Amino acid sequence: MYKLIKIKSIISLLLLSYPLITLCQQKQAISSEIQELLDKENINSHDELLLAKKIMSLSVNDLEKTQAHLKLGFAYMKFQEYALSINHLKSADSLAILTNNFEDRFAAQFVLSMEYRDIGLKNEADKSLDLALEFSKKVNQPYTNFMVNQAFALKFEKNRNYKAAIPYRKLISTYLDNVYEDDKSKSNKIRLASSYNTLAFDLFKDNQLNKATYYLNQSSTLNDNINEDEHYLIELYYMNLGIFYVLKNNYKNGRFWFDKAMSLAKHRKNKLFIDKITEERLFYNIDDKLNQKYTLKNYINFNNKQRELEKISEQNIQKKQNKITETSNYLQFSIIILVTFIICFIVFVYFFERRKIVIKSRFEEVISTLEKEINNREKTNFRSTKNTLLIPKNKEIELVKKLEEFEQTDLFISKNFSLSSLTSILETNTKYTSALLQNHRNKNFNEYINSLKINYIVKKIYTNPEYVNYKIDYLAEHSGFSSHSRFTQIFKKEMNMSPSEFINNMIKKNKS
């Protein structure tokens, strides 16, 4: 019933940190002090960010600055600070172009492809992945094939096509198994155990319980004698144990391991894992209604904060501005044509300016309403004017409260969201739901959901300056509409202006 968020690149980011850094360190002109810092493997995301900032402060030449930008890009990605991460990765790529360094370009574009896919920019993700594949051929190092397999596995996992991702995860595990056979160091042991954990997770999601259990046992064997603090993916192992027990209908042990995974993720301040563990806990429905409601509330609050993708710079999403410049040479025209043109122009300017005044007035009303809502967080008290179905008073109050709670989520932007979906959330029947909407929102179901979608995207544009750069098609899809035209039609109906007019006024407001 609940909408699960997109799967983050938790495991792959952590599993890739070592090979990417190793690949990028094969350079000259890096000081021994910086090299020593680059060789450190950090568990705590906060410590890793501090380390990356220190590397940047010590960097002198382009090669060192490239490493610093890459390290900062990895670190910010773990915090889901996408704008900062993308800026640093692009800076690393720009410096790598200057030094003609394909290893660093591969690393930057590879992680950019993961990050763009995380935030739903599929075209940008595919472009970066194509560049990474091109550079991997030029680099021709063992790690590049390893990471390319990671990319394809991630691509399928993003679409929840775990069956297609599993062969790539097996190739990754085979590669790391060979590495471990050549060098049985603790770090290689942890990487192999982590790859088994990732494979086990995909197998669990593909309902291959026996095979998933096999790889979970393999991971368990490797995890022996490894301190929890040294294992950077032990949360995944704990969560897999939780899934294993839940699928065996042992909910007590399942909750124990899910709790243990969450406790460690919070201790390590790893937002990506907190997000993922919460998602799976809700998916497997392991809690009673009270705890599930608490978990869902925290889950929604967490994602509302993380979903604000601030200042994604230098997007390749181009602005379509049609400014027509007329070069005139009207000396050859007759006086009548000239006068006619001037009159038409004056009329046009008059109506255009009048329209701008109307739009500006309406825009200011919308912004004023938004600011009051954001600053005061007040809920509108809707009063029932009629009750044709004679809903019991207590039941009606309960349903209104649930409706207000639902409006604080973004579940309504799902394209498959229906009257039945809302009825299920309210835990009532469709007749009561329809009556509730008519009595308390003065709308039928479609009008109500469309209104929520438009208010949702308007608030996004207002609170996130980068949204004014997005295409109308993207805004339509992001708010759950099936087409550009349908989005524009409903937007005009709700706001008394077109999306473009609202965005243009928002741009002016941001500049003022």
XYZ file of C-alpha atoms in Angstrom:
512
model
C 0.000 0.000 0.000
C 2.828 2.347 0.734
C 5.019 3.789 -1.957
C 8.595 2.599 -1.565
C 11.310 5.048 -2.448
C 13.833 4.385 -5.164
C 16.647 2.013 -4.220
C 19.781 3.997 -3.444
C 23.301 3.051 -4.513
C 24.241 2.149 -0.942
C 26.092 -1.091 -1.424
C 27.725 -0.257 -4.715
C 29.026 3.111 -3.516
C 30.725 1.551 -0.511
C 31.955 -1.489 -2.443
C 33.298 0.777 -5.184
C 35.098 3.270 -2.962
C 38.263 1.204 -2.743
C 38.627 0.277 -6.437
C 37.820 3.787 -7.601
C 40.330 5.361 -5.256
C 42.924 2.702 -6.088
C 42.391 3.332 -9.778
C 42.718 7.074 -9.356
C 45.854 6.881 -7.229
C 47.982 5.469 -10.036
C 49.437 8.890 -10.700
C 52.613 10.820 -10.227
C 53.043 14.180 -8.512
C 50.859 13.339 -5.500
C 52.533 14.231 -2.226
C 53.219 11.484 0.293
C 51.012 13.230 2.869
C 48.011 13.270 0.515
C 48.729 9.718 -0.648
C 48.624 8.527 2.955
C 45.231 10.191 3.429
C 43.904 8.696 0.186
C 44.931 5.213 1.330
C 42.781 5.432 4.454
C 39.517 3.485 4.419
C 36.850 5.234 6.474
C 33.767 3.655 7.988
C 32.055 6.721 9.379
C 30.601 8.935 6.632
C 31.232 12.072 8.688
C 34.919 11.196 9.133
C 35.256 10.485 5.421
C 33.888 13.922 4.577
C 36.327 15.595 6.977
C 39.178 13.607 5.419
C 38.152 14.686 1.905
C 38.075 18.343 2.984
C 41.541 17.994 4.482
C 42.860 16.528 1.225
C 41.401 19.491 -0.646
C 43.057 21.963 1.724
C 46.450 20.297 1.151
C 46.124 19.954 -2.641
C 48.446 22.053 -4.763
C 48.550 20.662 -8.304
C 45.773 19.516 -10.645
C 46.288 15.806 -9.933
C 45.910 16.310 -6.190
C 42.877 18.561 -6.647
C 41.297 15.936 -8.897
C 41.652 13.328 -6.150
C 40.200 15.757 -3.605
C 37.163 16.504 -5.782
C 36.575 12.773 -6.371
C 36.828 12.037 -2.663
C 34.431 14.883 -1.835
C 32.030 13.664 -4.519
C 31.953 10.161 -2.979
C 31.524 11.554 0.535
C 28.662 13.938 -0.290
C 26.880 11.210 -2.236
C 26.680 9.118 0.953
C 24.922 12.082 2.608
C 22.603 12.390 -0.421
C 23.886 15.931 -0.927
C 23.501 15.505 -4.668
C 24.138 19.099 -5.719
C 27.484 19.290 -3.898
C 28.475 15.797 -4.994
C 27.736 16.424 -8.679
C 29.620 19.729 -8.615
C 32.744 18.069 -7.198
C 32.578 15.143 -9.631
C 32.218 17.531 -12.564
C 35.169 19.550 -11.270
C 37.209 16.351 -11.080
C 36.227 15.505 -14.654
C 37.182 18.999 -15.891
C 40.624 18.767 -14.261
C 41.093 15.278 -15.683
C 40.430 16.656 -19.174
C 43.251 19.156 -18.692
C 45.662 16.406 -17.643
C 44.319 13.934 -20.249
C 43.734 11.438 -17.452
C 41.258 8.749 -18.517
C 41.376 6.924 -15.159
C 40.016 9.933 -13.310
C 37.503 10.686 -16.058
C 36.269 7.101 -15.828
C 35.880 7.374 -12.045
C 34.048 10.717 -12.207
C 31.662 9.751 -15.012
C 30.998 6.346 -13.493
C 29.853 7.781 -10.153
C 27.948 10.568 -11.922
C 25.969 7.905 -13.802
C 25.022 6.303 -10.469
C 24.054 9.643 -8.983
C 21.982 10.862 -11.923
C 20.098 7.563 -11.857
C 19.424 8.050 -8.133
C 17.706 11.387 -8.716
C 15.738 10.240 -11.756
C 17.735 11.938 -14.548
C 17.865 8.833 -16.755
C 19.187 10.547 -19.895
C 22.033 12.170 -17.990
C 22.794 8.848 -16.292
C 22.985 7.036 -19.634
C 25.274 9.710 -21.109
C 27.679 9.475 -18.169
C 27.645 5.677 -18.290
C 28.437 5.723 -22.024
C 31.407 8.007 -21.336
C 32.570 5.748 -18.492
C 32.421 2.699 -20.779
C 34.397 4.584 -23.425
C 37.090 5.542 -20.907
C 37.194 2.015 -19.436
C 38.352 0.683 -22.810
C 41.154 3.252 -22.883
C 42.161 2.530 -19.288
C 42.058 -1.253 -19.818
C 42.517 -2.176 -16.154
C 40.926 -5.096 -14.239
C 38.984 -2.790 -11.925
C 37.145 -1.119 -14.807
C 35.412 -4.360 -15.847
C 34.517 -4.919 -12.204
C 32.899 -1.486 -11.991
C 31.144 -1.809 -15.346
C 29.465 -4.945 -13.987
C 28.467 -2.874 -10.961
C 26.912 -0.277 -13.260
C 24.758 -2.792 -15.095
C 23.725 -4.470 -11.850
C 22.699 -1.098 -10.453
C 20.770 -0.217 -13.580
C 18.628 -3.341 -13.264
C 18.244 -2.929 -9.502
C 16.932 0.596 -10.006
C 14.103 -0.898 -12.027
C 13.693 -3.650 -9.405
C 14.652 -6.213 -12.034
C 16.674 -8.296 -9.594
C 16.654 -11.361 -11.815
C 18.599 -9.449 -14.491
C 20.977 -7.951 -11.902
C 21.914 -11.310 -10.337
C 24.293 -12.517 -13.160
C 26.296 -9.280 -12.836
C 26.430 -9.648 -9.051
C 27.761 -13.188 -9.519
C 30.501 -11.911 -11.855
C 31.440 -9.327 -9.236
C 31.611 -11.966 -6.498
C 33.714 -14.252 -8.716
C 36.156 -11.437 -9.412
C 36.483 -10.526 -5.721
C 36.842 -14.220 -4.848
C 39.855 -14.426 -7.177
C 41.308 -11.267 -5.643
C 40.873 -12.780 -2.178
C 42.573 -16.036 -3.238
C 45.622 -14.032 -4.353
C 45.665 -11.802 -1.275
C 43.823 -12.970 1.845
C 44.001 -9.594 3.535
C 41.276 -8.463 5.887
C 40.144 -5.702 3.502
C 39.733 -8.163 0.624
C 37.890 -10.538 2.950
C 35.430 -7.773 3.879
C 34.886 -6.865 0.215
C 34.155 -10.474 -0.733
C 31.752 -10.848 2.208
C 30.020 -7.629 1.166
C 29.614 -8.830 -2.425
C 28.025 -12.063 -1.136
C 25.684 -9.960 1.003
C 24.660 -7.879 -2.011
C 24.073 -10.995 -4.098
C 22.073 -12.575 -1.279
C 19.881 -9.470 -1.072
C 19.084 -9.602 -4.809
C 18.297 -13.322 -4.529
C 15.960 -12.658 -1.592
C 14.160 -10.022 -3.663
C 13.891 -12.512 -6.548
C 12.347 -15.109 -4.192
C 15.317 -17.488 -4.513
C 15.443 -18.270 -0.800
C 17.753 -21.312 -0.939
C 20.402 -19.605 -3.074
C 20.142 -16.424 -1.021
C 20.658 -18.465 2.156
C 23.737 -20.106 0.619
C 25.454 -16.785 -0.095
C 24.353 -15.416 3.271
C 26.093 -18.386 4.913
C 29.191 -17.754 2.765
C 29.213 -14.173 3.983
C 28.692 -15.305 7.576
C 31.783 -17.522 7.364
C 33.886 -14.659 6.042
C 32.538 -12.294 8.718
C 33.978 -14.463 11.513
C 36.776 -12.787 13.453
C 36.075 -9.416 11.836
C 35.312 -6.588 14.225
C 32.005 -4.873 13.552
C 33.699 -1.483 13.456
C 35.977 -2.641 10.629
C 33.182 -3.974 8.415
C 31.757 -1.145 6.324
C 28.774 -3.176 5.033
C 27.854 -5.161 8.132
C 24.476 -3.340 8.242
C 23.534 -5.105 5.012
C 24.461 -8.459 6.520
C 22.271 -7.769 9.569
C 19.384 -6.650 7.368
C 19.712 -9.814 5.234
C 19.509 -11.890 8.404
C 16.334 -9.994 9.270
C 14.859 -10.747 5.848
C 15.871 -14.417 6.165
C 14.045 -14.835 9.475
C 10.965 -12.934 8.296
C 10.691 -15.189 5.241
C 10.899 -18.138 7.654
C 8.001 -16.530 9.593
C 10.259 -15.932 12.601
C 9.271 -12.295 13.092
C 10.873 -11.991 16.513
C 14.366 -12.738 15.203
C 13.598 -10.757 12.065
C 12.827 -7.626 14.079
C 15.950 -8.189 16.186
C 18.270 -8.112 13.150
C 16.439 -5.223 11.503
C 16.778 -3.254 14.771
C 20.460 -4.134 14.990
C 21.053 -2.993 11.402
C 19.236 0.293 12.022
C 21.055 0.944 15.292
C 24.441 0.593 13.605
C 23.415 2.691 10.586
C 22.324 5.519 12.888
C 25.537 5.220 14.901
C 27.543 5.554 11.692
C 25.305 8.404 10.510
C 24.820 6.587 7.227
C 21.668 8.150 5.793
C 21.627 5.856 2.770
C 21.446 2.736 4.930
C 18.895 4.289 7.293
C 16.723 4.948 4.274
C 17.165 1.437 2.847
C 16.603 -0.443 6.108
C 13.421 1.542 6.767
C 12.169 0.794 3.263
C 12.714 -2.962 3.622
C 11.192 -2.994 7.105
C 8.016 -1.483 5.698
C 8.087 -3.776 2.657
C 8.224 -6.949 4.749
C 5.556 -5.597 7.149
C 7.242 -6.938 10.285
C 5.781 -4.519 12.838
C 2.399 -4.187 14.506
C 0.185 -1.323 13.358
C 1.373 1.125 16.023
C 5.077 0.604 15.323
C 4.456 0.493 11.589
C 2.715 3.849 11.759
C 5.655 5.277 13.724
C 8.152 3.815 11.215
C 6.164 5.154 8.277
C 6.008 8.625 9.823
C 9.775 8.697 10.330
C 10.259 7.291 6.838
C 8.170 10.045 5.265
C 9.856 12.796 7.300
C 13.288 11.454 6.397
C 12.541 11.375 2.679
C 10.921 14.787 2.642
C 14.233 16.212 3.821
C 16.363 14.107 1.499
C 14.203 14.613 -1.586
C 15.174 18.278 -1.919
C 17.865 18.113 -4.566
C 19.444 21.546 -4.092
C 21.240 23.482 -6.774
C 22.082 20.740 -9.288
C 24.410 22.904 -11.341
C 25.106 22.890 -15.022
C 22.198 20.677 -15.989
C 22.120 19.775 -19.651
C 18.402 20.466 -19.519
C 18.254 23.409 -21.843
C 15.962 26.362 -21.445
C 13.719 26.939 -24.408
C 13.414 30.654 -24.691
C 11.799 32.016 -27.788
C 12.814 35.663 -27.932
C 12.072 36.995 -31.342
C 14.255 39.894 -32.441
C 12.965 41.792 -35.390
C 15.305 43.697 -37.618
C 13.298 46.211 -39.381
C 13.697 48.163 -42.415
C 10.288 49.671 -42.858
C 11.396 52.513 -45.082
C 10.139 50.586 -48.109
C 6.730 50.059 -46.584
C 3.835 52.362 -47.187
C 2.587 54.650 -44.456
C -0.615 52.653 -44.102
C 1.235 49.377 -43.410
C 3.498 51.126 -40.927
C 0.592 52.688 -39.031
C -1.265 49.368 -39.009
C 1.772 47.624 -37.587
C 2.209 50.246 -34.874
C -1.442 50.031 -33.861
C -1.303 46.226 -33.702
C 1.881 46.401 -31.700
C 0.385 48.849 -29.218
C -2.673 46.649 -28.799
C -0.470 43.606 -28.320
C 1.713 45.361 -25.729
C -1.362 46.609 -23.927
C -2.898 43.145 -23.575
C 0.474 41.570 -22.895
C 1.234 44.017 -20.077
C -2.276 43.665 -18.736
C -1.868 39.908 -18.740
C 1.459 40.280 -16.922
C -0.221 42.368 -14.221
C -2.967 39.780 -13.771
C -0.437 36.941 -13.693
C 1.794 38.817 -11.261
C -1.129 39.480 -8.946
C -2.177 35.842 -9.030
C 1.454 34.767 -8.567
C 1.796 36.929 -5.461
C -1.388 35.378 -4.064
C 0.013 31.888 -4.583
C 3.366 32.810 -3.007
C 1.661 34.473 -0.057
C -0.400 31.345 0.549
C 2.700 29.159 0.297
C 4.679 31.321 2.710
C 1.877 31.244 5.255
C 1.649 27.485 4.926
C 5.415 27.003 5.271
C 5.897 29.528 8.099
C 2.786 28.750 10.104
C 2.214 25.129 9.054
C -1.451 25.689 9.653
C -4.048 23.161 8.568
C -7.272 24.414 7.097
C -10.266 23.371 9.144
C -12.856 22.178 6.695
C -16.368 21.902 7.952
C -18.916 19.519 6.616
C -21.819 21.236 4.936
C -23.741 18.056 4.289
C -23.591 14.394 5.087
C -25.746 12.556 2.592
C -24.355 9.178 3.649
C -24.870 9.953 7.340
C -21.299 9.078 8.298
C -21.151 8.717 12.090
C -19.638 11.843 13.636
C -16.763 10.018 15.324
C -16.012 8.138 12.114
C -16.088 11.359 10.123
C -13.615 13.057 12.493
C -11.324 10.031 12.257
C -11.459 10.028 8.439
C -10.735 13.764 8.225
C -7.662 13.294 10.431
C -6.423 10.432 8.239
C -7.061 12.533 5.147
C -4.965 15.389 6.576
C -2.147 12.944 7.384
C -2.319 11.585 3.846
C -1.994 15.120 2.443
C 1.362 15.505 4.203
C 2.786 12.645 2.096
C 3.507 12.462 -1.630
C 1.734 9.153 -2.234
C -0.729 10.890 -4.551
C 1.914 11.564 -7.246
C 1.940 7.886 -8.176
C 0.418 7.460 -11.641
C -1.423 4.359 -10.445
C -2.993 6.074 -7.444
C -6.746 5.497 -7.506
C -9.863 5.994 -5.425
C -9.331 2.454 -4.145
C -5.786 3.387 -3.081
C -7.024 6.344 -1.048
C -9.869 4.272 0.389
C -7.360 1.655 1.511
C -5.218 4.284 3.232
C -8.269 5.749 4.986
C -9.393 2.230 5.906
C -12.988 2.828 4.838
C -15.136 2.252 1.762
C -15.317 4.141 -1.543
C -18.718 5.680 -0.794
C -17.465 7.227 2.436
C -14.261 8.372 0.712
C -16.166 10.119 -2.078
C -18.565 11.708 0.390
C -15.669 12.836 2.574
C -13.948 14.555 -0.353
C -17.142 16.227 -1.491
C -18.101 17.420 1.983
C -14.664 18.466 3.282
C -12.739 19.371 0.130
C -15.653 20.261 -2.144
C -14.119 18.119 -4.902
C -14.566 14.740 -6.483
C -11.643 12.291 -6.337
C -9.951 13.316 -9.621
C -10.246 17.030 -8.853
C -8.867 16.457 -5.369
C -5.832 14.416 -6.479
C -5.041 16.820 -9.328
C -5.180 19.728 -6.880
C -2.726 17.950 -4.533
C -0.356 17.247 -7.431
C -0.339 20.866 -8.592
C 0.187 22.210 -5.047
C 3.001 19.686 -4.623
C 4.916 20.821 -7.725
C 4.264 24.520 -7.019
C 5.778 24.097 -3.565
C 8.761 22.250 -5.107
C 9.378 25.109 -7.550
C 9.116 27.648 -4.731
C 11.363 25.871 -2.222
C 13.919 24.463 -4.719
C 15.384 27.155 -7.025
C 16.805 24.554 -9.457
C 13.298 23.440 -10.432
C 12.812 26.583 -12.550
C 15.429 25.115 -14.931
C 13.556 21.863 -15.479
C 11.490 21.159 -18.576
C 7.709 21.181 -18.274
C 7.744 17.497 -19.334
C 9.916 16.640 -16.330
C 7.744 18.658 -13.927
C 4.637 16.922 -15.304
C 6.146 13.481 -14.827
C 7.594 14.353 -11.410
C 4.167 15.418 -10.132
C 2.473 12.273 -11.454
C 0.739 13.488 -14.631
C 0.623 11.290 -17.692
C 1.356 14.023 -20.237
C 2.637 17.550 -20.730
C -0.757 18.745 -22.031
C -2.733 17.259 -19.143
C -0.362 18.848 -16.626
C -0.624 22.259 -18.304
C -4.415 22.034 -18.462
C -4.800 21.218 -14.756
C -2.119 23.735 -13.746
C -3.990 26.552 -15.518
C -7.245 25.455 -13.928
C -5.775 25.420 -10.395
C -3.426 28.432 -10.621
C -5.094 30.629 -13.272
C -1.788 30.758 -15.130
C 0.338 28.404 -17.187
C 3.364 26.547 -15.745
C 5.675 28.707 -17.890
C 4.132 31.917 -16.588
C 4.516 30.746 -13.011
C 8.148 29.708 -13.585
C 9.019 33.027 -15.280
C 7.631 34.948 -12.319
C 9.521 32.647 -9.958
C 12.769 33.373 -11.828
C 12.179 37.105 -11.466
C 11.415 36.716 -7.759
C 14.621 34.698 -7.206
C 16.702 37.393 -8.906
C 15.152 40.246 -6.941
